[in-house]
Coordinates of C-alpha atoms in Angstrom, one line a residue:
X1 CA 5.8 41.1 62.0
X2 CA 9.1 40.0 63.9
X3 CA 10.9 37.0 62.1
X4 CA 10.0 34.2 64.1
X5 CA 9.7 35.7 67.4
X6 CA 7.0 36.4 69.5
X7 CA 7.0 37.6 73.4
X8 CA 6.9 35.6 76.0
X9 CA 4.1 35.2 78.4
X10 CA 3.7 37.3 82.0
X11 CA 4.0 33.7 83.6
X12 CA 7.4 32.9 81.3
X13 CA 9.3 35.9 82.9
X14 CA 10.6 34.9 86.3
X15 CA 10.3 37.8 89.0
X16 CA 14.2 38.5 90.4
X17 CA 14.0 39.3 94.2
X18 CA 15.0 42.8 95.4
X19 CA 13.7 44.3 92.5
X20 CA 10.8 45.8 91.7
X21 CA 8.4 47.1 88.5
X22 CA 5.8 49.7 87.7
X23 CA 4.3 51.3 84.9
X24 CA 2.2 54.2 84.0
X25 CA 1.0 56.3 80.8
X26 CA 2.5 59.9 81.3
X27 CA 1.7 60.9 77.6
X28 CA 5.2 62.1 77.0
X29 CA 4.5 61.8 73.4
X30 CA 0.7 59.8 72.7
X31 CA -2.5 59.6 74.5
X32 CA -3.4 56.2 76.8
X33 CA 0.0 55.2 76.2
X34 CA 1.9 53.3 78.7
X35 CA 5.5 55.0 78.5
X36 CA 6.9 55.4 81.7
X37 CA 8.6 52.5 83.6
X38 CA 10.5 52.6 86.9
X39 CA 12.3 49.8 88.8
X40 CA 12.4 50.0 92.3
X41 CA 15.9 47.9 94.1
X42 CA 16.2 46.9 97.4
X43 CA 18.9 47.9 99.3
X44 CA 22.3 45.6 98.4
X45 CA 22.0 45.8 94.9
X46 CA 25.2 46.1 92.3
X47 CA 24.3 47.7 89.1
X48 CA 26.8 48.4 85.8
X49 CA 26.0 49.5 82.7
X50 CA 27.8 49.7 79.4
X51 CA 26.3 53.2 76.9
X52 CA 26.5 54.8 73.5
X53 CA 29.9 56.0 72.3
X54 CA 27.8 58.6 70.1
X55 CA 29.1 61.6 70.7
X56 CA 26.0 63.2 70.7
X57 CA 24.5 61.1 73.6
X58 CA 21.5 61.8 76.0
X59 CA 21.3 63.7 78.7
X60 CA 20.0 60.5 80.4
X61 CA 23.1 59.0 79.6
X62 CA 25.6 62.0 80.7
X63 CA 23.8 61.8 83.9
X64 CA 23.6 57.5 84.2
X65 CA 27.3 57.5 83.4
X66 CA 27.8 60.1 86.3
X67 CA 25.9 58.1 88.6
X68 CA 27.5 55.0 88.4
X69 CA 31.1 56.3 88.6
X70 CA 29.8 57.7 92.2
X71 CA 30.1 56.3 95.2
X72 CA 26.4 55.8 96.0
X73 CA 24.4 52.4 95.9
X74 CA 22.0 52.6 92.7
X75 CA 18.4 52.1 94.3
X76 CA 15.9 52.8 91.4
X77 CA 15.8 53.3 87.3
X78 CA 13.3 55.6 85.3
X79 CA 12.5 55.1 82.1
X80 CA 10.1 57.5 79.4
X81 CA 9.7 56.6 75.8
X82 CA 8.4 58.9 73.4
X83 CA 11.3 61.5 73.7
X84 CA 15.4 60.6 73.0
X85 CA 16.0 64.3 75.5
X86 CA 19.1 63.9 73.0
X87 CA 20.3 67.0 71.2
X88 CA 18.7 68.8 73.7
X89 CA 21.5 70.8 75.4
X90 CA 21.7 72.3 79.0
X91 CA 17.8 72.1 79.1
X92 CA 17.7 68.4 78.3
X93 CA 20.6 68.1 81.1
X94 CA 18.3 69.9 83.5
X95 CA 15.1 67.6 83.1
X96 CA 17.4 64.1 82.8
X97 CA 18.4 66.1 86.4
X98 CA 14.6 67.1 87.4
X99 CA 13.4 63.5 86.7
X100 CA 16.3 62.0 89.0
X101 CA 15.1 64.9 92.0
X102 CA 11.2 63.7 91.7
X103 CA 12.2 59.9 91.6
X104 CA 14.8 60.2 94.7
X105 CA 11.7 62.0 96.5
X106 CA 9.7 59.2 95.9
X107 CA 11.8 56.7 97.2
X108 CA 13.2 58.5 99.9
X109 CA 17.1 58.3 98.3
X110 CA 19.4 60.9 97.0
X111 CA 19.2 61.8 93.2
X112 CA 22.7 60.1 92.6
X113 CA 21.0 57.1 93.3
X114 CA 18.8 57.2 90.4
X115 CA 19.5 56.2 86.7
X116 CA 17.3 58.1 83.8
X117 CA 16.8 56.7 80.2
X118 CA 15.0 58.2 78.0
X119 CA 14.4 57.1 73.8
X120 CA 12.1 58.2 71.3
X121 CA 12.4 61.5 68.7
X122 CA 15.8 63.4 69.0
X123 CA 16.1 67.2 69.2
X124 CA 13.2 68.3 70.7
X125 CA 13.1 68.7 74.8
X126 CA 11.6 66.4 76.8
X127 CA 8.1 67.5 79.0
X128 CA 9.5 66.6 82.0
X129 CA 6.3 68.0 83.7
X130 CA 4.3 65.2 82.6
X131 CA 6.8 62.6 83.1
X132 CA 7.0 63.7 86.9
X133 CA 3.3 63.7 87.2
X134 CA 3.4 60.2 86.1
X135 CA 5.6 59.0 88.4
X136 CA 3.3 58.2 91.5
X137 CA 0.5 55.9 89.3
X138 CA 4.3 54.1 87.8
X139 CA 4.9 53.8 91.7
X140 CA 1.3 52.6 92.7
X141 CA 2.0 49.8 89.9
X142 CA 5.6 48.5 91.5
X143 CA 5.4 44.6 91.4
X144 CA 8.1 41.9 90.8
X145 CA 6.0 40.1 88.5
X146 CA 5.4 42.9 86.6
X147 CA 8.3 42.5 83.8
X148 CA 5.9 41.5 80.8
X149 CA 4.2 45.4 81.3
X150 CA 7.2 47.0 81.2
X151 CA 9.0 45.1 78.1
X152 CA 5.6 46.7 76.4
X153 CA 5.8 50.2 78.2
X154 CA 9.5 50.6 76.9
X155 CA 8.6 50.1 73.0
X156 CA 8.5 52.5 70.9
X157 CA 8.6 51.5 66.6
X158 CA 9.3 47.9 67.8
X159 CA 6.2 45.6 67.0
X160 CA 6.7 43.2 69.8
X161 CA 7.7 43.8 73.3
X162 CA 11.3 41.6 74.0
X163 CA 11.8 39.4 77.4
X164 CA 13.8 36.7 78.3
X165 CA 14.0 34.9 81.6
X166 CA 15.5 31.5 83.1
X167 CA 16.3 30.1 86.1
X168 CA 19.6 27.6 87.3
X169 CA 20.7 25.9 89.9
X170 CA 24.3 27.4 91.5
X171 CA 25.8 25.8 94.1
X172 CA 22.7 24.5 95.4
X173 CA 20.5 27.1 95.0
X174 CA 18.1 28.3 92.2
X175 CA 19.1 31.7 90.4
X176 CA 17.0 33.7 88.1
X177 CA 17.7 35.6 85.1
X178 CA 15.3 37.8 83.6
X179 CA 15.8 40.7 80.8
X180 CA 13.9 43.6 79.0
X181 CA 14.9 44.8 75.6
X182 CA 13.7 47.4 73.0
X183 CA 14.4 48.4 69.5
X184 CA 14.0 47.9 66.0
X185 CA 15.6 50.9 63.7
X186 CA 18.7 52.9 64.6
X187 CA 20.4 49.9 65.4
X188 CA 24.3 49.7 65.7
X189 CA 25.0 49.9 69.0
X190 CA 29.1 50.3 69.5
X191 CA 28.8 48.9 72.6
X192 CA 24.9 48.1 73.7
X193 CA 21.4 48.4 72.3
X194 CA 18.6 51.5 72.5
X195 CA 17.9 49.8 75.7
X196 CA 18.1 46.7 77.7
X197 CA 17.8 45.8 81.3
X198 CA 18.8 42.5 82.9
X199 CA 18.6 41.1 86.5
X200 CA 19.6 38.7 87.9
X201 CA 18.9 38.0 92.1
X202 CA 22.5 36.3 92.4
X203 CA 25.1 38.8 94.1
X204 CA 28.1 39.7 91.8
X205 CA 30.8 41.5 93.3
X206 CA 31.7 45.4 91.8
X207 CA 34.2 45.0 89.9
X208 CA 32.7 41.0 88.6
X209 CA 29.7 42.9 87.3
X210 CA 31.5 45.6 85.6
X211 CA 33.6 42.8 83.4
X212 CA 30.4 40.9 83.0
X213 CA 28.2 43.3 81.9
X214 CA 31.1 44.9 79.0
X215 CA 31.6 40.7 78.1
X216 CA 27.6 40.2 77.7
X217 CA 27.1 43.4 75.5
X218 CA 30.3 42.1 73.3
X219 CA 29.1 39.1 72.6
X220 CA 25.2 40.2 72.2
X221 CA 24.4 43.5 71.6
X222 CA 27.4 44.4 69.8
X223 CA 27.1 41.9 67.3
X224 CA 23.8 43.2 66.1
X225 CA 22.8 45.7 63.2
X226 CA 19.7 46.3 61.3
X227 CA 20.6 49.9 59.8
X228 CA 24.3 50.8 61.0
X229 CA 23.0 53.6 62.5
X230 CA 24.6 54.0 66.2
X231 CA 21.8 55.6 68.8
X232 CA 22.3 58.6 70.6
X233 CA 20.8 56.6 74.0
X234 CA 22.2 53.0 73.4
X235 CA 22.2 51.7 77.5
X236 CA 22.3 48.1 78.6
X237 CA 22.2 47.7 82.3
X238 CA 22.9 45.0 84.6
X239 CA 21.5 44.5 88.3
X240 CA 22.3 41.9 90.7
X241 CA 20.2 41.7 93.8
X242 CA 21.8 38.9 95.8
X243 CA 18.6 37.8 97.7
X244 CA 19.0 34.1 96.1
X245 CA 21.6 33.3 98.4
X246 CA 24.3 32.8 95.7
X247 CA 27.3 35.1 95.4
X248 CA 30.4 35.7 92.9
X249 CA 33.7 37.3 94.0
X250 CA 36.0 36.4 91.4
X251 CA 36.0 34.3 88.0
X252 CA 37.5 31.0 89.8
X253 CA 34.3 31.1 92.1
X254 CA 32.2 27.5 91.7
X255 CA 29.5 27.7 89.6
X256 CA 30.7 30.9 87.8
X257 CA 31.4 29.7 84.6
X258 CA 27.6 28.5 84.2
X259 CA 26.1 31.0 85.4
X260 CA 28.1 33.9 82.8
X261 CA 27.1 30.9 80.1
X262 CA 23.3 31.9 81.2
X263 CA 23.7 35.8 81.2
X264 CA 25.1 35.8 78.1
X265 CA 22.7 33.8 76.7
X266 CA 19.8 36.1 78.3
X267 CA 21.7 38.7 76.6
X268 CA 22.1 37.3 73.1
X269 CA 18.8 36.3 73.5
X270 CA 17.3 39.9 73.7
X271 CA 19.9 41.1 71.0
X272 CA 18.7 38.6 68.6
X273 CA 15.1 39.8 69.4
X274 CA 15.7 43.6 68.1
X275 CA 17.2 42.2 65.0
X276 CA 14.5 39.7 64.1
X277 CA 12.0 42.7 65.1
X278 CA 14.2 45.0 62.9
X279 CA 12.2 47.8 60.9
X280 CA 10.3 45.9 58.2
X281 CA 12.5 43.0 58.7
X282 CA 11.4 39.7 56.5
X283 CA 14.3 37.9 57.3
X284 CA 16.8 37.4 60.2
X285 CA 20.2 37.0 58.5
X286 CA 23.5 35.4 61.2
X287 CA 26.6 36.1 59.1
X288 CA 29.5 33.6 60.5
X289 CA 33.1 35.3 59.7
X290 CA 36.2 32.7 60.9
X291 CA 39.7 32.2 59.8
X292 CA 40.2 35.3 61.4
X293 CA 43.8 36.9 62.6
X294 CA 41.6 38.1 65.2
X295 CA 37.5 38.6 66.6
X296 CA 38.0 42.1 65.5
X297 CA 38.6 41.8 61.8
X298 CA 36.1 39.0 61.7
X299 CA 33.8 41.7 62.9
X300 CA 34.7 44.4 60.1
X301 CA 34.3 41.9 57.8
X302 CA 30.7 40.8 59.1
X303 CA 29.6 44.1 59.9
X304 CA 30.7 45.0 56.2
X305 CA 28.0 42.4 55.0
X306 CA 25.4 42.9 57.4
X307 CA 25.5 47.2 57.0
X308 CA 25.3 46.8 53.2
X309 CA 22.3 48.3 51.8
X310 CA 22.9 45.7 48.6
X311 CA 23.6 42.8 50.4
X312 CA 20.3 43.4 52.5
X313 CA 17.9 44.9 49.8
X314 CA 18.8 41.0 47.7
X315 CA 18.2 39.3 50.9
X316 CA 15.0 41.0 50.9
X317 CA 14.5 40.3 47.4
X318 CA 15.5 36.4 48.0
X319 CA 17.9 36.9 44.8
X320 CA 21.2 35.5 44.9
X321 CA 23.7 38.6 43.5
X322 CA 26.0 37.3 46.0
X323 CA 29.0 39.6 44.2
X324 CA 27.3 42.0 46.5
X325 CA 28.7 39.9 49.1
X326 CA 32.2 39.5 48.0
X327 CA 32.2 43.1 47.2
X328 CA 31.4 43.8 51.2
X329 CA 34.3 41.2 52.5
X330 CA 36.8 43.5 50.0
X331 CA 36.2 46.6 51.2
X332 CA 35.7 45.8 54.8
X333 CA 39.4 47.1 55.4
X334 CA 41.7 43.9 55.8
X335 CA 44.6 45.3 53.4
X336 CA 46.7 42.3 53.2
X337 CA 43.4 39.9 53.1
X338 CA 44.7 37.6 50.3
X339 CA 40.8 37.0 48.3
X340 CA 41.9 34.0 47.3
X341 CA 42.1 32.0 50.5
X342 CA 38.2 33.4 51.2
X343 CA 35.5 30.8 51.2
X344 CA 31.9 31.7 51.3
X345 CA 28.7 29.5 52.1
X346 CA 25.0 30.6 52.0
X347 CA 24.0 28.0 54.6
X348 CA 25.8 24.7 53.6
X349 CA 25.8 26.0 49.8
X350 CA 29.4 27.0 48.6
X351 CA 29.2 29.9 46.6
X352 CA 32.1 31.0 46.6
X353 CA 36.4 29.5 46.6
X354 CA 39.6 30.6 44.5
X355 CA 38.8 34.5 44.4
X356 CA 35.5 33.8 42.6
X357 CA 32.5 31.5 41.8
X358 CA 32.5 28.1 43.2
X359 CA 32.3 25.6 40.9
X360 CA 29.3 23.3 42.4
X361 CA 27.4 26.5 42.9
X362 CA 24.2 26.8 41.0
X363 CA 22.0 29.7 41.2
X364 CA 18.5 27.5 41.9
X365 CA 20.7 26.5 45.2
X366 CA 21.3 30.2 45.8
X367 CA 17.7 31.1 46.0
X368 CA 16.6 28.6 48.0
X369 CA 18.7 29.5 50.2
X370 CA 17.6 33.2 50.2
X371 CA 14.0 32.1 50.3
X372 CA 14.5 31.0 53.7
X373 CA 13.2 33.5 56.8
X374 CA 16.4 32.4 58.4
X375 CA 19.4 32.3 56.1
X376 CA 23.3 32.1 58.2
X377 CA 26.1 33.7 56.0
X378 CA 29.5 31.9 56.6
X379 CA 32.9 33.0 55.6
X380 CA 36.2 31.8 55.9
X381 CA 39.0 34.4 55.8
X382 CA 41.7 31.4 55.4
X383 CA 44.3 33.4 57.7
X384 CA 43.8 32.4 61.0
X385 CA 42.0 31.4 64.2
X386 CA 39.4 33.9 65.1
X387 CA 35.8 33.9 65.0
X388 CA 33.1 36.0 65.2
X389 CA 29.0 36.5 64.6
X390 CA 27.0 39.2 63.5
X391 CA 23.0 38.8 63.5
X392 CA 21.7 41.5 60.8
X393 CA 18.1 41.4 59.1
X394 CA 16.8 42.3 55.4
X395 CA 16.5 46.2 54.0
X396 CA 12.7 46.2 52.7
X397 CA 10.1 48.7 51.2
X398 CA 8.9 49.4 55.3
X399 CA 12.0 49.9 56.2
X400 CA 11.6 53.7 54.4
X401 CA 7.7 53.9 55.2
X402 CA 8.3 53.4 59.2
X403 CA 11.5 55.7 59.3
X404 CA 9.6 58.6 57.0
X405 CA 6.5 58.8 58.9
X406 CA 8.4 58.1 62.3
X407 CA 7.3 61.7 63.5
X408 CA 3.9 61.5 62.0

């Protein structure tokens, strides 16, 4: 079971206007099993996305990447689980292609015009063939209030489907905000998630939503980890519609600054959801890093504690061998990082000052501490102003289990 999350209700998740949902069971890879999404846009639309830096990545991705450096407005998006069509080659090239030619004929638009995303099992080639025969019932199904079917119909080991939606007021008007995520293992994304999908029916300029999109996934889905394993089909789109009557140009546009504060907090929102829904995850685990030279090294160093099989498997084990800790903020690659200036704090619990044990630390504070479902992990480098967060979750015995039978 996710740590402390559970999916909102179809009522919760705020249709966005201009954009459009359906869903269908194509049996790419199981029997009566809804895997097969596609999201229909009206015409006006801006879309970005920000992808894997795997070098092994999709096909879907080669070809999503491709169609958003064209010229052509982005008027629908197909998603399959059940297959990665990763490690697949030319073949895996041709379906990602195939399934773009049977969607574009659907809809009426050119191929370049449609994105593919595919996740599930790598190395093996997707059946395209049933993925195009699913296509019309996914069509049949388009709705705007139909977000809560496809957060489920994009699962695939995750335990709960992952939404988020809100609404503002900009400049008068109501905007709304409304996001689909998915994963729970292979989770590292250098630069998104497996995949997520946010919409919003303000209009953002090109070149706005290309910044906004690459600031979102920095400050959400690329502060995440539950297995530092980086995905072969990490995507994380963004599509704004316009139809609510609000529009950004440029940063020093009114109402701007709140409504990035909201995205952001859609996206973060989602993120946080894949880590608490993390593969066997007991516990969801934010490790603080400040006093920083800069965000980046706080990262390393928070990355360093959240990726470490040691750190995670005590977590798990609510026992307090925080050396395991200290261990991870040495070797996280600050050479000049002077360990004596480092503070850590399980919670508001010291643990650890002066290059070693804190004095007022007792180990009955420790594991109480670690005891929690929701434990925050704060250190202070002592060399600076920077700051950063990383959200992680616990290694346990179901963490194997899920991962060896995950082909089964």
């Amino acid at each position: 079971m996710p740590v402390n999350y559970a999916t909102p209700a179809a009522d919760q998740l705020l249709p966005v206007a201009g954009i459009r949902l359906g869903v269908a069971a194509a049996e790419i890879r199981k029997k009566n099993h809804r895997d097969l999404t596609l999201l229909a846009l009206d015409a006006g639309c801006t879309v970005a996305g920000v992808f894997t830096s795997n070098r092994f990545c999709a096909a879907p991705v080669q070809l999503c990447r491709q169609h958003l450096a064209g010229s052509g407005e982005i008027r629908a998006l197909v998603i399959n689980t059940g297959n990665a069509n990763a490690g697949t080659g030319e073949p895996g090239c041709r379906a990602a292609q195939a399934t773009c030619d049977a969607v574009a004929g659907l809809f009426g638009v050119a191929a370049e015009q449609v994105l593919p995303f595919s996740t599930g099992v790598i190395l093996e080639p997707l059946p395209v063939e049933r993925l195009i025969a699913g296509l019309p019932a996914a069509q049949a199904d388009l709705r705007g209030d139909n977000w809560h079917a496809a957060a489920h119909a994009i699962m695939t080991t995750d335990t709960v489907a992952k939404a988020a939606s809100r609404s503002l007021v900009s400049n008068g008007r109501k905007v709304v905000i409304t996001g689909i995520s998915k994963g729970a293992g292979m989770i590292k994304p250098n630069m998104a998630t497996m995949l997520g999908f946010l919409a919003t029916d303000a209009g953002i300029a090109q070149p706005l939503l290309d910044r906004l999109v690459k600031e979102a996934a920095d400050a959400s889905f690329n502060c995440i980890t539950v297995d530092g394993d980086t995905s072969t089909n990490d995507s994380f789109v963004m599509i704004a519609s316009g139809q609510s009557g609000v529009s950004f140009a440029s940063e020093g546009d009114a109402g701007w600054a709140e409504f990035k504060a909201a995205i952001i907090a859609v996206a973060i929102e989602l993120a946080q959801a894949i880590v608490r829904d993390g593969e066997g995850a007991t516990k969801f685990i934010t490790v603080a890093v400040e006093g920083g030279k800069n965000v980046e090294e706080c990262r390393q160093v928070g990355y360093a504690i959240g990726h470490s099989p040691l750190v995670k498997t005590a977590f798990f084990a609510s026992d307090p061998n925080l050396g395991r800790i200290l261990a991870a903020i040495g070797y996280a690659g600050i050479a000049d990082l002077d360990v004596d200036a480092v503070r850590v704090w399980l919670d508001d619990v010291l643990v650890a000052e002066a290059g070693g044990r804190a004095a007022t630390y007792r180990e009955e504070d420790g594991a109480r501490v670690m005891a929690g479902a929701e434990i925050t992990v704060r250190v202070n480098l002592g060399r600076g102003p920077a700051a950063a967060q990383v959200y992680t979750c616990d290694l346990s015995y179901d963490y194997v289990k899920i991962n060896a039978d995950y082909r089964s």
